[in-house]
Short mmCIF file of C-alpha atoms and ligand atoms in Angstrom, two decimals:
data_model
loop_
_atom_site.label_atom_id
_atom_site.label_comp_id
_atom_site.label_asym_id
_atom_site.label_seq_id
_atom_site.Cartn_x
_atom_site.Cartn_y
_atom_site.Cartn_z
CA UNK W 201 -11.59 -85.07 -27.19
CA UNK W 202 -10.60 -81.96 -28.62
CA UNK W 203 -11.39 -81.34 -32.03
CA UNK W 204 -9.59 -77.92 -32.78
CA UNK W 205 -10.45 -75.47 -36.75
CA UNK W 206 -7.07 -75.12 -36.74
CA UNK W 207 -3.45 -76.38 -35.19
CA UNK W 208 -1.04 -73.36 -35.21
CA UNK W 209 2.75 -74.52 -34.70
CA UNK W 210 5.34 -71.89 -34.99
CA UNK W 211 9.01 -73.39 -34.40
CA UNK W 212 10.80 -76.17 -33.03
CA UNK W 213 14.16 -75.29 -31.19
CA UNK W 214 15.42 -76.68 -27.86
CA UNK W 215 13.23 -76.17 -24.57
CA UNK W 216 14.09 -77.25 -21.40
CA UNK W 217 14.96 -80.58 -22.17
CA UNK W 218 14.34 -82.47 -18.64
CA UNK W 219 10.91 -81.44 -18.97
CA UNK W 220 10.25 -81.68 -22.68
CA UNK W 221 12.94 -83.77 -24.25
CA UNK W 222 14.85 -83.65 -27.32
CA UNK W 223 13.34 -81.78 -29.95
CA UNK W 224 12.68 -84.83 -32.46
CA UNK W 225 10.54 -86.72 -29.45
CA UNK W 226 8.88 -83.23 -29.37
CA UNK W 227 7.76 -83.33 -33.05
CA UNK W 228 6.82 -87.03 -32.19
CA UNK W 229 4.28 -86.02 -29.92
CA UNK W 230 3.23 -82.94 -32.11
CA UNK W 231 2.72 -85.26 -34.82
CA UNK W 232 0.57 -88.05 -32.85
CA UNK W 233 -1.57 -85.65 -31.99
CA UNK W 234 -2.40 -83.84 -35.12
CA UNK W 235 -2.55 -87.52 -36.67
CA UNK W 236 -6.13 -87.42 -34.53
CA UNK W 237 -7.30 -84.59 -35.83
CA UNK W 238 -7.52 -84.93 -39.72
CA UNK W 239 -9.97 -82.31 -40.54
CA UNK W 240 -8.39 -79.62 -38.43
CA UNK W 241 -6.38 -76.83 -40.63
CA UNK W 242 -2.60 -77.29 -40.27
CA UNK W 243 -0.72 -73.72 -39.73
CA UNK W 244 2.99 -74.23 -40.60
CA UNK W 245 6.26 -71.81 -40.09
CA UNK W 246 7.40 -72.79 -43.88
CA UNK W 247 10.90 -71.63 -42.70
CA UNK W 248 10.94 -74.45 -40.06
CA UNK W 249 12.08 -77.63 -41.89
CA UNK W 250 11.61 -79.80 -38.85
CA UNK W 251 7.76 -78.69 -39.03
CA UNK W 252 7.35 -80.09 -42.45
CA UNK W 253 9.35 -82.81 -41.32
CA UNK W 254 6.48 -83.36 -38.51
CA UNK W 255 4.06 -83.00 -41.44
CA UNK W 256 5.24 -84.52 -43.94
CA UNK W 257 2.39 -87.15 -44.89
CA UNK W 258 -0.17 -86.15 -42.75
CA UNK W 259 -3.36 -86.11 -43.98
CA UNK W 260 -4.35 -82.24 -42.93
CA UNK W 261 -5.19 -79.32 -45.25
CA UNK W 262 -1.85 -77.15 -45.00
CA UNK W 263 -1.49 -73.26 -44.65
CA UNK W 264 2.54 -72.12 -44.48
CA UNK W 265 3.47 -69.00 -43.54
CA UNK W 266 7.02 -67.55 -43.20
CA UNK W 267 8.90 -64.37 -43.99
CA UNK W 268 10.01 -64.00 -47.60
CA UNK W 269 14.00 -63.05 -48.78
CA UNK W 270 13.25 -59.36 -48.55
CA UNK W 271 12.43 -59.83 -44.31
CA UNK W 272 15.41 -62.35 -44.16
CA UNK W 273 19.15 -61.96 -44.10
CA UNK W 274 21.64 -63.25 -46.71
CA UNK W 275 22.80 -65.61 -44.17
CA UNK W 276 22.96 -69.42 -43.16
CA UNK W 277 22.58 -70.80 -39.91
CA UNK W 278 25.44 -72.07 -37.77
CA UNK W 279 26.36 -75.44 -38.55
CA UNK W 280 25.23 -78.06 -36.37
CA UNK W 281 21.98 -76.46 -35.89
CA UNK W 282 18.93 -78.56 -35.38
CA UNK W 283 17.24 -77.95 -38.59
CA UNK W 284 19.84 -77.92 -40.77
CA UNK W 285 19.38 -81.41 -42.36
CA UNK W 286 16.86 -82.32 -44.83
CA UNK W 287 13.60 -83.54 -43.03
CA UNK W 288 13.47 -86.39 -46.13
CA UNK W 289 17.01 -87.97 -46.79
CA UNK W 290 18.79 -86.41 -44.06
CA UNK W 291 21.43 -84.57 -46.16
CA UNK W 292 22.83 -81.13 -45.15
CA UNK W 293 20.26 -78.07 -46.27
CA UNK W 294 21.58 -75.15 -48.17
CA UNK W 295 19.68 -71.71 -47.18
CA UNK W 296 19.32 -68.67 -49.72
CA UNK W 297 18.60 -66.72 -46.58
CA UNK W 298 17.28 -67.20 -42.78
CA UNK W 299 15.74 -65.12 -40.29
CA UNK W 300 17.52 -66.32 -37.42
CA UNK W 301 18.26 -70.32 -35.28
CA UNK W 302 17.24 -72.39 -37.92
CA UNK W 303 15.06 -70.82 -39.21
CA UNK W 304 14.87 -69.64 -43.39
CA UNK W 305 14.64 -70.70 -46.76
CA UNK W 306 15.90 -74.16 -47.19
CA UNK W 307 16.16 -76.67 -49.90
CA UNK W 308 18.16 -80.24 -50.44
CA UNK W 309 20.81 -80.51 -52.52
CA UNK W 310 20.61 -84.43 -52.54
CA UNK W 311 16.67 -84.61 -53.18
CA UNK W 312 15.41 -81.33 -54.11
CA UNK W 313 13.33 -81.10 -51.77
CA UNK W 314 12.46 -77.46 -50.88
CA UNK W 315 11.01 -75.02 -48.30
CA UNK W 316 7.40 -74.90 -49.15
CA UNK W 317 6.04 -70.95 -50.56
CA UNK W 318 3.88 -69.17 -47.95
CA UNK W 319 0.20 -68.48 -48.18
CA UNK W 320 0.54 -65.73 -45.68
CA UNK W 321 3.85 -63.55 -46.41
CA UNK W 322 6.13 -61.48 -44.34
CA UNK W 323 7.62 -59.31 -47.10
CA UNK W 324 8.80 -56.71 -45.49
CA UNK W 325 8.57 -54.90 -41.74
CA UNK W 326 10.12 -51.94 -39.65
CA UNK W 327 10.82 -53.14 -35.99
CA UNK W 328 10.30 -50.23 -33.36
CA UNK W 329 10.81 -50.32 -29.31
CA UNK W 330 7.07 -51.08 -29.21
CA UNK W 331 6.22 -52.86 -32.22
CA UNK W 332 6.68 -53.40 -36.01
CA UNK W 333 5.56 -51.92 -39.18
CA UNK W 334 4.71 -54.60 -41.33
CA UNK W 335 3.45 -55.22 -44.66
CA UNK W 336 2.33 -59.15 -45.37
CA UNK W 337 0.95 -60.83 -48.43
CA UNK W 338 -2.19 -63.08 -47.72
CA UNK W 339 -2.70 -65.20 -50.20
CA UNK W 340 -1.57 -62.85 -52.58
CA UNK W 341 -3.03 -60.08 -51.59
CA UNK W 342 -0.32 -57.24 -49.89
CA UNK W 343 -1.68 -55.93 -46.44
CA UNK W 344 -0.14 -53.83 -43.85
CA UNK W 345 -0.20 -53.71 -40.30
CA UNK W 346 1.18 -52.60 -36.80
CA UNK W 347 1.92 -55.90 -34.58
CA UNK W 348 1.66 -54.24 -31.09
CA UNK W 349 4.74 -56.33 -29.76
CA UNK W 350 8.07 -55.73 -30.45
CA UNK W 351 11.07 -58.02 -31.64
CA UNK W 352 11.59 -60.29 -34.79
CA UNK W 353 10.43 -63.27 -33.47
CA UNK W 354 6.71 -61.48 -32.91
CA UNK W 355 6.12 -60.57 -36.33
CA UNK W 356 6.55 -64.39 -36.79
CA UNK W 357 4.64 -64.84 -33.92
CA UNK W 358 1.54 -62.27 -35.63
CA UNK W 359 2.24 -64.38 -39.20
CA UNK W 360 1.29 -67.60 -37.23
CA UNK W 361 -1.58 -65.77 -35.42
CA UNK W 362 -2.84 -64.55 -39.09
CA UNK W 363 -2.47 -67.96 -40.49
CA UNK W 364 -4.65 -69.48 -37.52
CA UNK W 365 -7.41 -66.26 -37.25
CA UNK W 366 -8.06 -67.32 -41.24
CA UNK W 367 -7.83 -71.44 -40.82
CA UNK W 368 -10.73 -70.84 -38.13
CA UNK W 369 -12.59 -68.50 -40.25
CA UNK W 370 -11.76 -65.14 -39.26
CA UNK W 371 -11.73 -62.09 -41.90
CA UNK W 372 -8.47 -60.63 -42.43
CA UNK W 373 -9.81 -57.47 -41.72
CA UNK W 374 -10.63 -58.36 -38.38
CA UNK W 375 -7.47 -60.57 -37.79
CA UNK W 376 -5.02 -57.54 -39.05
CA UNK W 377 -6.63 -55.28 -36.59
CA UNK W 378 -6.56 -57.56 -33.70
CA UNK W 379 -2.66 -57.94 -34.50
CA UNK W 380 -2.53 -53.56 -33.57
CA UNK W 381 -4.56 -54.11 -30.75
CA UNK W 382 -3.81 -56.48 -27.95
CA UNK W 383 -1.58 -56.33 -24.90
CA UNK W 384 1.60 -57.58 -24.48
CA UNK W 385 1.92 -59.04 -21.06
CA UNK W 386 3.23 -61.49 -18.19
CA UNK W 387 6.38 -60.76 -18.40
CA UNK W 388 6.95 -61.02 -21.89
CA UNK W 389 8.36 -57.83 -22.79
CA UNK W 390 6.65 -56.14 -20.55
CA UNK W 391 6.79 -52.87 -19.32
CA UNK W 392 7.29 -51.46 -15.68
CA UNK W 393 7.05 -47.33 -15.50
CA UNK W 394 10.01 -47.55 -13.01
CA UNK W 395 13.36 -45.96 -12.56
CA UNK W 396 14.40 -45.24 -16.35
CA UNK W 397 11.67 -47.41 -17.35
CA UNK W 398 11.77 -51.51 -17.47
CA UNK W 399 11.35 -53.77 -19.76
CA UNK W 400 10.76 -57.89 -18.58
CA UNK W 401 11.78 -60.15 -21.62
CA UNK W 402 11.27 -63.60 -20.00
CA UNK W 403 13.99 -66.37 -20.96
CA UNK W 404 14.06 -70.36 -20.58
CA UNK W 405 16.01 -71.61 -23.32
CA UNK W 406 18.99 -70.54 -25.90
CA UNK W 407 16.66 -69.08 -28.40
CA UNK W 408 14.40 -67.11 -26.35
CA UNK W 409 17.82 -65.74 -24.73
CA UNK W 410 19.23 -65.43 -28.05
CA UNK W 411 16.14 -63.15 -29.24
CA UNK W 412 15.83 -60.82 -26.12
CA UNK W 413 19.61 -59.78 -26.60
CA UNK W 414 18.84 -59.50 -30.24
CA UNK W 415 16.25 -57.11 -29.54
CA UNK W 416 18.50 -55.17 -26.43
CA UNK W 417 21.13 -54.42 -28.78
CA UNK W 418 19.16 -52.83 -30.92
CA UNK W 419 18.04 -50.02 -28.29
CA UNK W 420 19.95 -46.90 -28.41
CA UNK W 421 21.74 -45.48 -25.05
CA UNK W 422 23.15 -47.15 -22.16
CA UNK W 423 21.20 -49.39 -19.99
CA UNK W 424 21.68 -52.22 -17.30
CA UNK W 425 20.85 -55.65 -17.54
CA UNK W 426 18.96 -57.96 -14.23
CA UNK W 427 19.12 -62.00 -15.31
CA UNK W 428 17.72 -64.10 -13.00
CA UNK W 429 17.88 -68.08 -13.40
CA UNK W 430 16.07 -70.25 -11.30
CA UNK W 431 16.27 -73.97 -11.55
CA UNK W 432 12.78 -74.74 -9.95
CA UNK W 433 10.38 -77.25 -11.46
CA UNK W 434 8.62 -74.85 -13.48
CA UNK W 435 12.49 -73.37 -14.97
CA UNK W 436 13.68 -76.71 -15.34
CA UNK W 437 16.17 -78.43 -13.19
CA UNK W 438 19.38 -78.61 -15.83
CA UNK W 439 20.70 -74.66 -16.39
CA UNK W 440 23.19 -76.42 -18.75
CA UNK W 441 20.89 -74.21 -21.76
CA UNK W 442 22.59 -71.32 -20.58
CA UNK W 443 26.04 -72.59 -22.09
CA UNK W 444 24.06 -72.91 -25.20
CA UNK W 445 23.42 -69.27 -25.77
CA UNK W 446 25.20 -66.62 -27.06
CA UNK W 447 25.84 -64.10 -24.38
CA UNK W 448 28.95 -63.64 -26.05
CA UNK W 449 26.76 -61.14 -27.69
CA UNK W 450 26.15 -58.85 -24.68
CA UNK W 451 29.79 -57.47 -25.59
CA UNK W 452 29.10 -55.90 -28.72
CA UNK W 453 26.88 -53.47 -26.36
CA UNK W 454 30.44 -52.34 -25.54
CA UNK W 455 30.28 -49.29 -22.90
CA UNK W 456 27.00 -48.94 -23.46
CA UNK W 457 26.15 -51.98 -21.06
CA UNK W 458 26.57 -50.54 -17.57
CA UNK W 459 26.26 -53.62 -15.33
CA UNK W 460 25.07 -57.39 -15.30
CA UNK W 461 23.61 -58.41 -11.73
CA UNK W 462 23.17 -62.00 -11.68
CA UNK W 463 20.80 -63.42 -9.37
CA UNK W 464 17.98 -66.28 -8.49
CA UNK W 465 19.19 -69.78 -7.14
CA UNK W 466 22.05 -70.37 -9.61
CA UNK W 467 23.53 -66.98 -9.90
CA UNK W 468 26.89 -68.42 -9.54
CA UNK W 469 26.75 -70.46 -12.47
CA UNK W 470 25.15 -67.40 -14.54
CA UNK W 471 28.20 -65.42 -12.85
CA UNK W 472 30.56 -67.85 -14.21
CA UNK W 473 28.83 -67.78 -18.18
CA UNK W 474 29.12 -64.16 -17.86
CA UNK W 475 32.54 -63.97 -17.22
CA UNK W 476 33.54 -66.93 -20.17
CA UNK W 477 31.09 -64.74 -22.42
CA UNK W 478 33.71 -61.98 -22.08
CA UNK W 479 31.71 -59.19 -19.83
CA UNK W 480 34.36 -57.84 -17.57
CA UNK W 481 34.11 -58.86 -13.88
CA UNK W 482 33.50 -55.19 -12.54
CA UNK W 483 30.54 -54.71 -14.63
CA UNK W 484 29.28 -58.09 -12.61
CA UNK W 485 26.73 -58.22 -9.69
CA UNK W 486 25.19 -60.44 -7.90
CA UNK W 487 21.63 -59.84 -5.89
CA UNK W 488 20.28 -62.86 -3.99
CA UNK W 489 17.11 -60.77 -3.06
CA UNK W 490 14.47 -59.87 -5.51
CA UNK W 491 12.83 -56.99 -3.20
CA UNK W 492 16.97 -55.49 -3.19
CA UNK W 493 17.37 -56.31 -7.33
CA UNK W 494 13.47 -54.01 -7.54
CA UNK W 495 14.98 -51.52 -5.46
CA UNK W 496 17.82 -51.04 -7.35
CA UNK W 497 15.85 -50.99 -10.46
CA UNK W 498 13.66 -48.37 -8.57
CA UNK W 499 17.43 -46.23 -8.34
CA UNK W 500 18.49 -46.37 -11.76
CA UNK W 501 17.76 -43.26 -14.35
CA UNK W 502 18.50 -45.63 -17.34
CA UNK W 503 16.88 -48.02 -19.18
CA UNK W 504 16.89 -51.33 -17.51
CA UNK W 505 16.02 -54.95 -19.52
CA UNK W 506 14.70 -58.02 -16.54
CA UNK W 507 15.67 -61.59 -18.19
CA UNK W 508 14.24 -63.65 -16.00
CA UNK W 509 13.19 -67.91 -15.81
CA UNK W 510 9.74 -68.60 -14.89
CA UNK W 511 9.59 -68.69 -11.55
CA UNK W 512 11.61 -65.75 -11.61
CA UNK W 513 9.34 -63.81 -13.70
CA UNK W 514 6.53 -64.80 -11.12
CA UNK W 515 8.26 -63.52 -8.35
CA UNK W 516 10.17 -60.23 -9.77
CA UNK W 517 6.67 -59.39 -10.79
CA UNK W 518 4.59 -59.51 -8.19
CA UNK W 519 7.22 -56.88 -6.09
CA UNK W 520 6.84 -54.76 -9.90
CA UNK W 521 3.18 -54.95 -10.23
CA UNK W 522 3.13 -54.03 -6.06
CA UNK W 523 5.47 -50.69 -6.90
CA UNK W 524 3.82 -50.05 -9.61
CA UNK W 525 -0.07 -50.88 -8.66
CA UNK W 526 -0.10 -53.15 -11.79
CA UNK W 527 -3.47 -55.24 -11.74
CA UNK W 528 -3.29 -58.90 -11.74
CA UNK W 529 -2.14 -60.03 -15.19
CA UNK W 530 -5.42 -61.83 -15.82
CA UNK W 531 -7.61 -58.83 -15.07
CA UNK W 532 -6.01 -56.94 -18.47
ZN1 LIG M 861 16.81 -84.37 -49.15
#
């Protein structure tokens, strides 16, 4: 049996559920198996109340982490969100501020039960095409450092590394520096020197969807946009996630989105979100082959962003490491 330092968890949203059910059998499972591992270190997203949730009780030494009011919005999450309700007597949270989903800083009006503070801090960060500036406090001590990955949800992603580097008995020193120096890969924003450069942000549920446009809009210029949705084993059979997220928000790229090719094995059904999402049916393609969809990549002087599902990914992939003599992912 495994007997793991440390258990990192960083968030609970909605994930392909015909493979991995609801999220609250999810946190089930989570939960039986950290039961079995008492001594292990327990790293936490604080901002995730359906981790403490999971938690709550369990005999583990704790270590949150989460991003503090000055990395956070003055916002609350939509209503209706999982997360929303108070992991103890099930009342409706109130947030001071979130981050984004349901993520943020939460506390019960009915109990008072609160978002625990965070040992290791996100106070602050600049988010770049290629990575963030960030300065975190570690148990009270402020630190900066470059996370060599770009996006929001990475500098949570580099909090929850931290958290699990020092649980296992890693120096910071070392665990900062390994945060500026590793390489982002397999299709997760990856990058492809082709055409006016591409950029692979894999998707497979709302809020990895959600996240990639997030971090799209945020580019300057014009660029086009590949999404490719499979509905093979390894994508999940049930596409139904894609009503789920907001590609509503593709529109406020306004002109600057130049066209939307659709494509994989349910392209029509992506063709049809894309159309209720509001993106205007000229600006809408649709590619059945992935050599044609590289090729036209291959043609394009501007920016392009690849959203593809897994098997997807694999596929689109293999054609861009061909044209690009990319080594095999696991040869770094
Ligand atoms: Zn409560």
């Amino acid at each position: 049996m495994l007997k793991p330092h440390a258990v990192v968890i960083t968030n609970l949203f909605r994930d392909q559920l015909d493979r991995y059910a609801e999220v609250s059998a999810a946190a089930a499972y989570l939960r039986e198996g950290i039961a079995a591992v008492p001594e292990a270190v327990l790293c936490l997203n604080a901002d995730d109340s359906l981790l403490f949730g999971l938690a709550d009780g369990l005999k583990n030494r704790k270590v949150y982490y989460g991003f503090s009011e000055g990395a956070s919005r003055k916002s609350e999450p939509k209503i209706g969100e999982e997360g929303t309700r108070c992991p103890r007597c099930g009342a409706g949270l109130k947030f001071s501020c979130s981050s984004y989903g349901h993520l943020g800083h939460w506390s019960c009006p009915e109990c008072g039960l609160s978002r625990p503070s965070a040992d290791i801090s996100v106070e602050s960060f600049h988010e770049g095409e290629d990575g963030s500036d960030c300065v975190f406090d570690i148990f009270g001590k402020r630190r900066l450092a470059r996370v060599s990955a770009p996006a929001d949800y990475n500098v949570y992603n580099a909090a929850a590394a931290l958290s699990g580097a020092i649980a296992a008995g890693y120096g910071e020193d070392a665990a900062l520096g390994a945060l500026s120096s590793f390489w982002q890969g397999f299709g997760r924003m990856e990058r492809f020197g082709l055409g006016g450069g591409a950029v692979m942000i894999l998707i497979k549920n709302p809020a990895c969807f959600d996240r990639a446009a997030e971090y799209i809009l945020k580019r300057q210029g014009d660029f086009d946009l590949f999404i490719c949705l499979n509905d093979f084993d390894a994508d999940g059979c049930d596409v139904s996630w894609i009503w789920d997220a907001e590609f509503e928000r593709l529109c406020e790229a306004g002109e600057r989105l130049k066209s939307v090719t659709a494509s994989g094995s349910r392209s029509r059904e992506l063709v049809t979100r894309l159309e209720y999402a509001g993106i205007p049916r000229e600006k809408i393609a649709v590619e059945s082959s992935a050599r044609r969809l590289v090729k036209a990549i291959s043609r394009l002087q501007r920016p392009t962003y690849i959203l593809p599902t897994y098997t997807a990914m694999l596929e689109l992939r293999r054609i861009l490491a061909e044209k690009t003599r990319r080594s095999g992912f696991w040869e770094g």
